[in-house]
GROMACS .gro file of C-alpha atoms in nm:
model
  216
    1MET     CA    1  -3.437  -1.397  -1.369
    2ILE     CA    2  -3.310  -1.080  -1.542
    3LYS     CA    3  -3.580  -0.815  -1.585
    4ASN     CA    4  -3.373  -0.541  -1.752
    5ARG     CA    5  -3.060  -0.647  -1.938
    6ARG     CA    6  -2.936  -0.292  -1.991
    7LEU     CA    7  -2.944  -0.214  -1.620
    8PHE     CA    8  -2.792  -0.554  -1.545
    9THR     CA    9  -2.504  -0.491  -1.787
   10LEU     CA   10  -2.452  -0.140  -1.648
   11SER     CA   11  -2.446  -0.272  -1.291
   12LEU     CA   12  -2.183  -0.531  -1.382
   13PHE     CA   13  -1.974  -0.261  -1.550
   14LEU     CA   14  -1.990  -0.034  -1.242
   15LEU     CA   15  -1.909  -0.319  -1.004
   16ALA     CA   16  -1.618  -0.435  -1.224
   17LEU     CA   17  -1.487  -0.078  -1.236
   18TYR     CA   18  -1.514  -0.059  -0.857
   19ILE     CA   19  -1.315  -0.381  -0.817
   20VAL     CA   20  -1.039  -0.252  -1.046
   21LEU     CA   21  -1.018   0.083  -0.864
   22ILE     CA   22  -0.991  -0.074  -0.516
   23LEU     CA   23  -0.711  -0.313  -0.610
   24PRO     CA   24  -0.419  -0.242  -0.371
   25TYR     CA   25  -0.161  -0.255  -0.648
   26PRO     CA   26   0.103  -0.149  -0.740
   27ASN     CA   27   0.100   0.046  -0.411
   28SER     CA   28  -0.040  -0.051  -0.073
   29TYR     CA   29  -0.333   0.185  -0.123
   30SER     CA   30  -0.598   0.143  -0.392
   31LEU     CA   31  -0.542   0.192  -0.764
   32GLY     CA   32  -0.800   0.470  -0.754
   33GLU     CA   33  -0.603   0.653  -0.489
   34THR     CA   34  -0.284   0.599  -0.689
   35ILE     CA   35  -0.446   0.773  -0.987
   36ILE     CA   36  -0.565   1.063  -0.770
   37ARG     CA   37  -0.221   1.101  -0.607
   38ASN     CA   38  -0.071   1.143  -0.952
   39TRP     CA   39  -0.313   1.428  -1.026
   40TYR     CA   40  -0.356   1.598  -0.689
   41THR     CA   41  -0.184   1.628  -0.352
   42PRO     CA   42  -0.233   1.342  -0.101
   43ALA     CA   43  -0.452   1.576   0.107
   44ASN     CA   44  -0.729   1.538  -0.152
   45THR     CA   45  -0.733   1.158  -0.167
   46TYR     CA   46  -1.022   1.126   0.080
   47TYR     CA   47  -1.252   1.203  -0.215
   48VAL     CA   48  -1.164   0.860  -0.352
   49THR     CA   49  -1.349   0.689  -0.068
   50ASN     CA   50  -1.670   0.879  -0.141
   51VAL     CA   51  -1.650   0.816  -0.515
   52LEU     CA   52  -1.585   0.443  -0.467
   53PHE     CA   53  -1.871   0.415  -0.217
   54LEU     CA   54  -2.115   0.579  -0.458
   55LEU     CA   55  -1.987   0.358  -0.741
   56VAL     CA   56  -2.046   0.029  -0.558
   57LEU     CA   57  -2.375   0.153  -0.409
   58LEU     CA   58  -2.510   0.249  -0.752
   59GLY     CA   59  -2.390  -0.080  -0.898
   60LEU     CA   60  -2.568  -0.284  -0.630
   61ILE     CA   61  -2.888  -0.078  -0.660
   62LEU     CA   62  -2.897  -0.123  -1.039
   63LEU     CA   63  -2.827  -0.494  -0.994
   64GLY     CA   64  -3.127  -0.526  -0.764
   65ILE     CA   65  -3.355  -0.330  -0.998
   66SER     CA   66  -3.248  -0.537  -1.301
   67LEU     CA   67  -3.342  -0.872  -1.143
   68LYS     CA   68  -3.686  -1.036  -1.128
   69LYS     CA   69  -3.620  -1.258  -0.825
   70PHE     CA   70  -3.350  -1.361  -0.577
   71ARG     CA   71  -3.235  -0.998  -0.582
   72TYR     CA   72  -3.147  -0.978  -0.213
   73ARG     CA   73  -2.959  -1.307  -0.216
   74LEU     CA   74  -2.761  -1.207  -0.524
   75ILE     CA   75  -2.681  -0.863  -0.381
   76ILE     CA   76  -2.544  -1.022  -0.063
   77LEU     CA   77  -2.350  -1.280  -0.266
   78THR     CA   78  -2.210  -1.007  -0.492
   79THR     CA   79  -2.102  -0.803  -0.190
   80ILE     CA   80  -1.914  -1.101  -0.045
   81ILE     CA   81  -1.744  -1.170  -0.379
   82ILE     CA   82  -1.643  -0.805  -0.421
   83ALA     CA   83  -1.489  -0.801  -0.073
   84ASN     CA   84  -1.271  -1.104  -0.147
   85ILE     CA   85  -1.166  -1.045  -0.507
   86PRO     CA   86  -0.909  -0.758  -0.466
   87PRO     CA   87  -0.655  -0.934  -0.241
   88THR     CA   88  -0.694  -1.256  -0.441
   89VAL     CA   89  -0.637  -1.080  -0.775
   90THR     CA   90  -0.342  -0.880  -0.639
   91ASP     CA   91  -0.177  -1.192  -0.500
   92PHE     CA   92  -0.231  -1.383  -0.826
   93VAL     CA   93  -0.094  -1.103  -1.047
   94GLN     CA   94   0.210  -1.052  -0.826
   95LYS     CA   95   0.298  -1.421  -0.815
   96HIS     CA   96   0.245  -1.506  -1.181
   97PHE     CA   97   0.273  -1.196  -1.399
   98SER     CA   98   0.492  -0.938  -1.222
   99SER     CA   99   0.865  -0.874  -1.248
  100GLY     CA  100   1.118  -0.642  -1.088
  101ILE     CA  101   0.993  -0.445  -0.789
  102TYR     CA  102   0.633  -0.521  -0.890
  103ALA     CA  103   0.700  -0.881  -0.782
  104ILE     CA  104   0.805  -0.763  -0.435
  105SER     CA  105   0.564  -0.780  -0.143
  106TYR     CA  106   0.632  -0.605   0.188
  107ASP     CA  107   0.511  -0.728   0.527
  108GLN     CA  108   0.453  -0.388   0.680
  109GLN     CA  109   0.292  -0.511   1.001
  110LEU     CA  110   0.595  -0.718   1.103
  111SER     CA  111   0.856  -0.458   1.005
  112GLN     CA  112   1.001  -0.230   1.271
  113CYS     CA  113   1.277   0.016   1.356
  114HIS     CA  114   1.461   0.092   1.680
  115PHE     CA  115   1.648   0.414   1.754
  116GLN     CA  116   1.892   0.469   2.041
  117THR     CA  117   2.154   0.734   2.113
  118LYS     CA  118   2.510   0.605   2.143
  119ASN     CA  119   2.645   0.938   2.266
  120LYS     CA  120   2.556   1.306   2.241
  121HIS     CA  121   2.671   1.313   1.877
  122THR     CA  122   2.537   0.986   1.736
  123MET     CA  123   2.211   0.794   1.720
  124GLN     CA  124   2.201   0.435   1.601
  125ALA     CA  125   1.909   0.322   1.384
  126GLN     CA  126   1.833  -0.048   1.341
  127CYS     CA  127   1.550  -0.160   1.114
  128GLN     CA  128   1.417  -0.500   1.016
  129LEU     CA  129   1.203  -0.492   0.703
  130ILE     CA  130   1.042  -0.810   0.569
  131PHE     CA  131   1.015  -0.856   0.192
  132GLU     CA  132   0.920  -1.143  -0.037
  133ASN     CA  133   1.025  -1.175  -0.401
  134HIS     CA  134   0.768  -1.373  -0.602
  135SER     CA  135   0.974  -1.374  -0.922
  136ASN     CA  136   1.263  -1.604  -1.014
  137ASP     CA  137   1.515  -1.321  -1.051
  138THR     CA  138   1.710  -1.127  -0.791
  139VAL     CA  139   1.558  -0.780  -0.756
  140PRO     CA  140   1.776  -0.484  -0.648
  141PHE     CA  141   1.606  -0.165  -0.531
  142THR     CA  142   1.641   0.131  -0.297
  143ILE     CA  143   1.439   0.199   0.017
  144GLN     CA  144   1.328   0.543   0.126
  145PHE     CA  145   1.161   0.586   0.464
  146TYR     CA  146   0.846   0.791   0.519
  147ASN     CA  147   0.736   0.988   0.821
  148HIS     CA  148   0.398   1.161   0.840
  149GLU     CA  149   0.440   1.324   1.180
  150ILE     CA  150   0.482   1.702   1.179
  151SER     CA  151   0.691   1.821   1.471
  152ASP     CA  152   0.958   2.076   1.554
  153TYR     CA  153   1.163   1.787   1.689
  154PRO     CA  154   1.230   1.520   1.424
  155ASN     CA  155   1.175   1.158   1.519
  156GLY     CA  156   1.389   0.861   1.420
  157LEU     CA  157   1.217   0.799   1.085
  158THR     CA  158   1.266   1.161   0.982
  159LEU     CA  159   1.638   1.136   1.050
  160LEU     CA  160   1.658   0.798   0.878
  161LYS     CA  161   1.478   0.936   0.573
  162GLU     CA  162   1.732   1.216   0.547
  163ALA     CA  163   2.014   0.959   0.573
  164GLY     CA  164   1.876   0.745   0.289
  165PRO     CA  165   1.798   0.603   0.043
  166PHE     CA  166   1.935   0.254   0.117
  167ASP     CA  167   2.032  -0.004  -0.146
  168VAL     CA  168   1.910  -0.363  -0.094
  169MET     CA  169   1.831  -0.672  -0.298
  170VAL     CA  170   1.605  -0.975  -0.257
  171LYS     CA  171   1.684  -1.305  -0.427
  172GLY     CA  172   1.427  -1.483  -0.641
  173LYS     CA  173   1.153  -1.684  -0.468
  174GLN     CA  174   1.278  -1.577  -0.129
  175ARG     CA  175   1.122  -1.420   0.180
  176THR     CA  176   1.388  -1.231   0.370
  177ASN     CA  177   1.443  -0.999   0.662
  178ILE     CA  178   1.637  -0.696   0.538
  179LYS     CA  179   1.842  -0.536   0.816
  180ILE     CA  180   1.936  -0.171   0.790
  181GLU     CA  181   2.176  -0.021   1.041
  182LYS     CA  182   2.284   0.342   1.032
  183ASP     CA  183   2.469   0.577   1.266
  184ILE     CA  184   2.310   0.922   1.236
  185ASP     CA  185   2.462   1.253   1.338
  186ILE     CA  186   2.241   1.426   1.598
  187THR     CA  187   2.473   1.708   1.705
  188HIS     CA  188   2.223   1.958   1.562
  189LEU     CA  189   1.948   1.834   1.798
  190LYS     CA  190   1.889   1.994   2.135
  191ASN     CA  191   1.799   1.668   2.305
  192ASP     CA  192   2.105   1.441   2.330
  193SER     CA  193   1.907   1.144   2.466
  194PHE     CA  194   1.694   0.956   2.215
  195SER     CA  195   1.517   0.620   2.238
  196GLN     CA  196   1.231   0.509   2.016
  197ALA     CA  197   1.072   0.196   1.865
  198ILE     CA  198   0.840   0.219   1.565
  199SER     CA  199   0.645  -0.059   1.390
  200SER     CA  200   0.447  -0.075   1.063
  201ILE     CA  201   0.712   0.125   0.881
  202ASP     CA  202   0.603   0.332   0.579
  203ILE     CA  203   0.846   0.310   0.290
  204ARG     CA  204   0.891   0.373  -0.081
  205ILE     CA  205   1.092   0.131  -0.294
  206LYS     CA  206   1.246   0.234  -0.624
  207ALA     CA  207   1.431   0.073  -0.913
  208GLY     CA  208   1.515   0.302  -1.202
  209SER     CA  209   1.201   0.497  -1.294
  210ARG     CA  210   0.971   0.250  -1.118
  211THR     CA  211   0.844   0.329  -0.768
  212ARG     CA  212   0.604   0.165  -0.525
  213ASP     CA  213   0.464   0.308  -0.201
  214PHE     CA  214   0.382   0.103   0.107
  215ILE     CA  215   0.209   0.363   0.320
  216ASN     CA  216  -0.070   0.330   0.575
   0.00000   0.00000   0.00000
């Protein structure tokens, strides 16, 4: 079934490398993007997508060339496997081999924040962030909020980021809803009426020198 073992081995190497680089761990974005972010500014991370696409495309092409028969079936099967491996591997590693903040998962889609002015001097922020600790130990960490919007008038997340970071902890083997409430001074803002609700909250968690980003 294998026509060229060298090309077959090379294709497996490229596909395995692709799988490793697209693993969404330890951050919510891929490992490849994590590496690039450590070298360059986030504005350059779109190159990762092109590199990963070429990597998997070349791997699949070489796989097809290296086979004598059933090449199309195996390419389709390989594509399906590749699509399902990353979340499975990430979930397995986090549940069985991780500790500290690396054992923490964050349900970004169900997390949300509400902002409402109490008076012309104060805005109240209320956030509900859902975390799960897959380890047996209680994990303390700090939360820093992210805001990607660029505006002359800061939104609630910008103000909450400036008011942070916030100390929290999640007990072992527990899924919990962390509530953060903060009264923020808004006397420096021109608009004294403020009401906003934001979902899918971007955050960074930190414990000592370890950090993890959960950013869309």
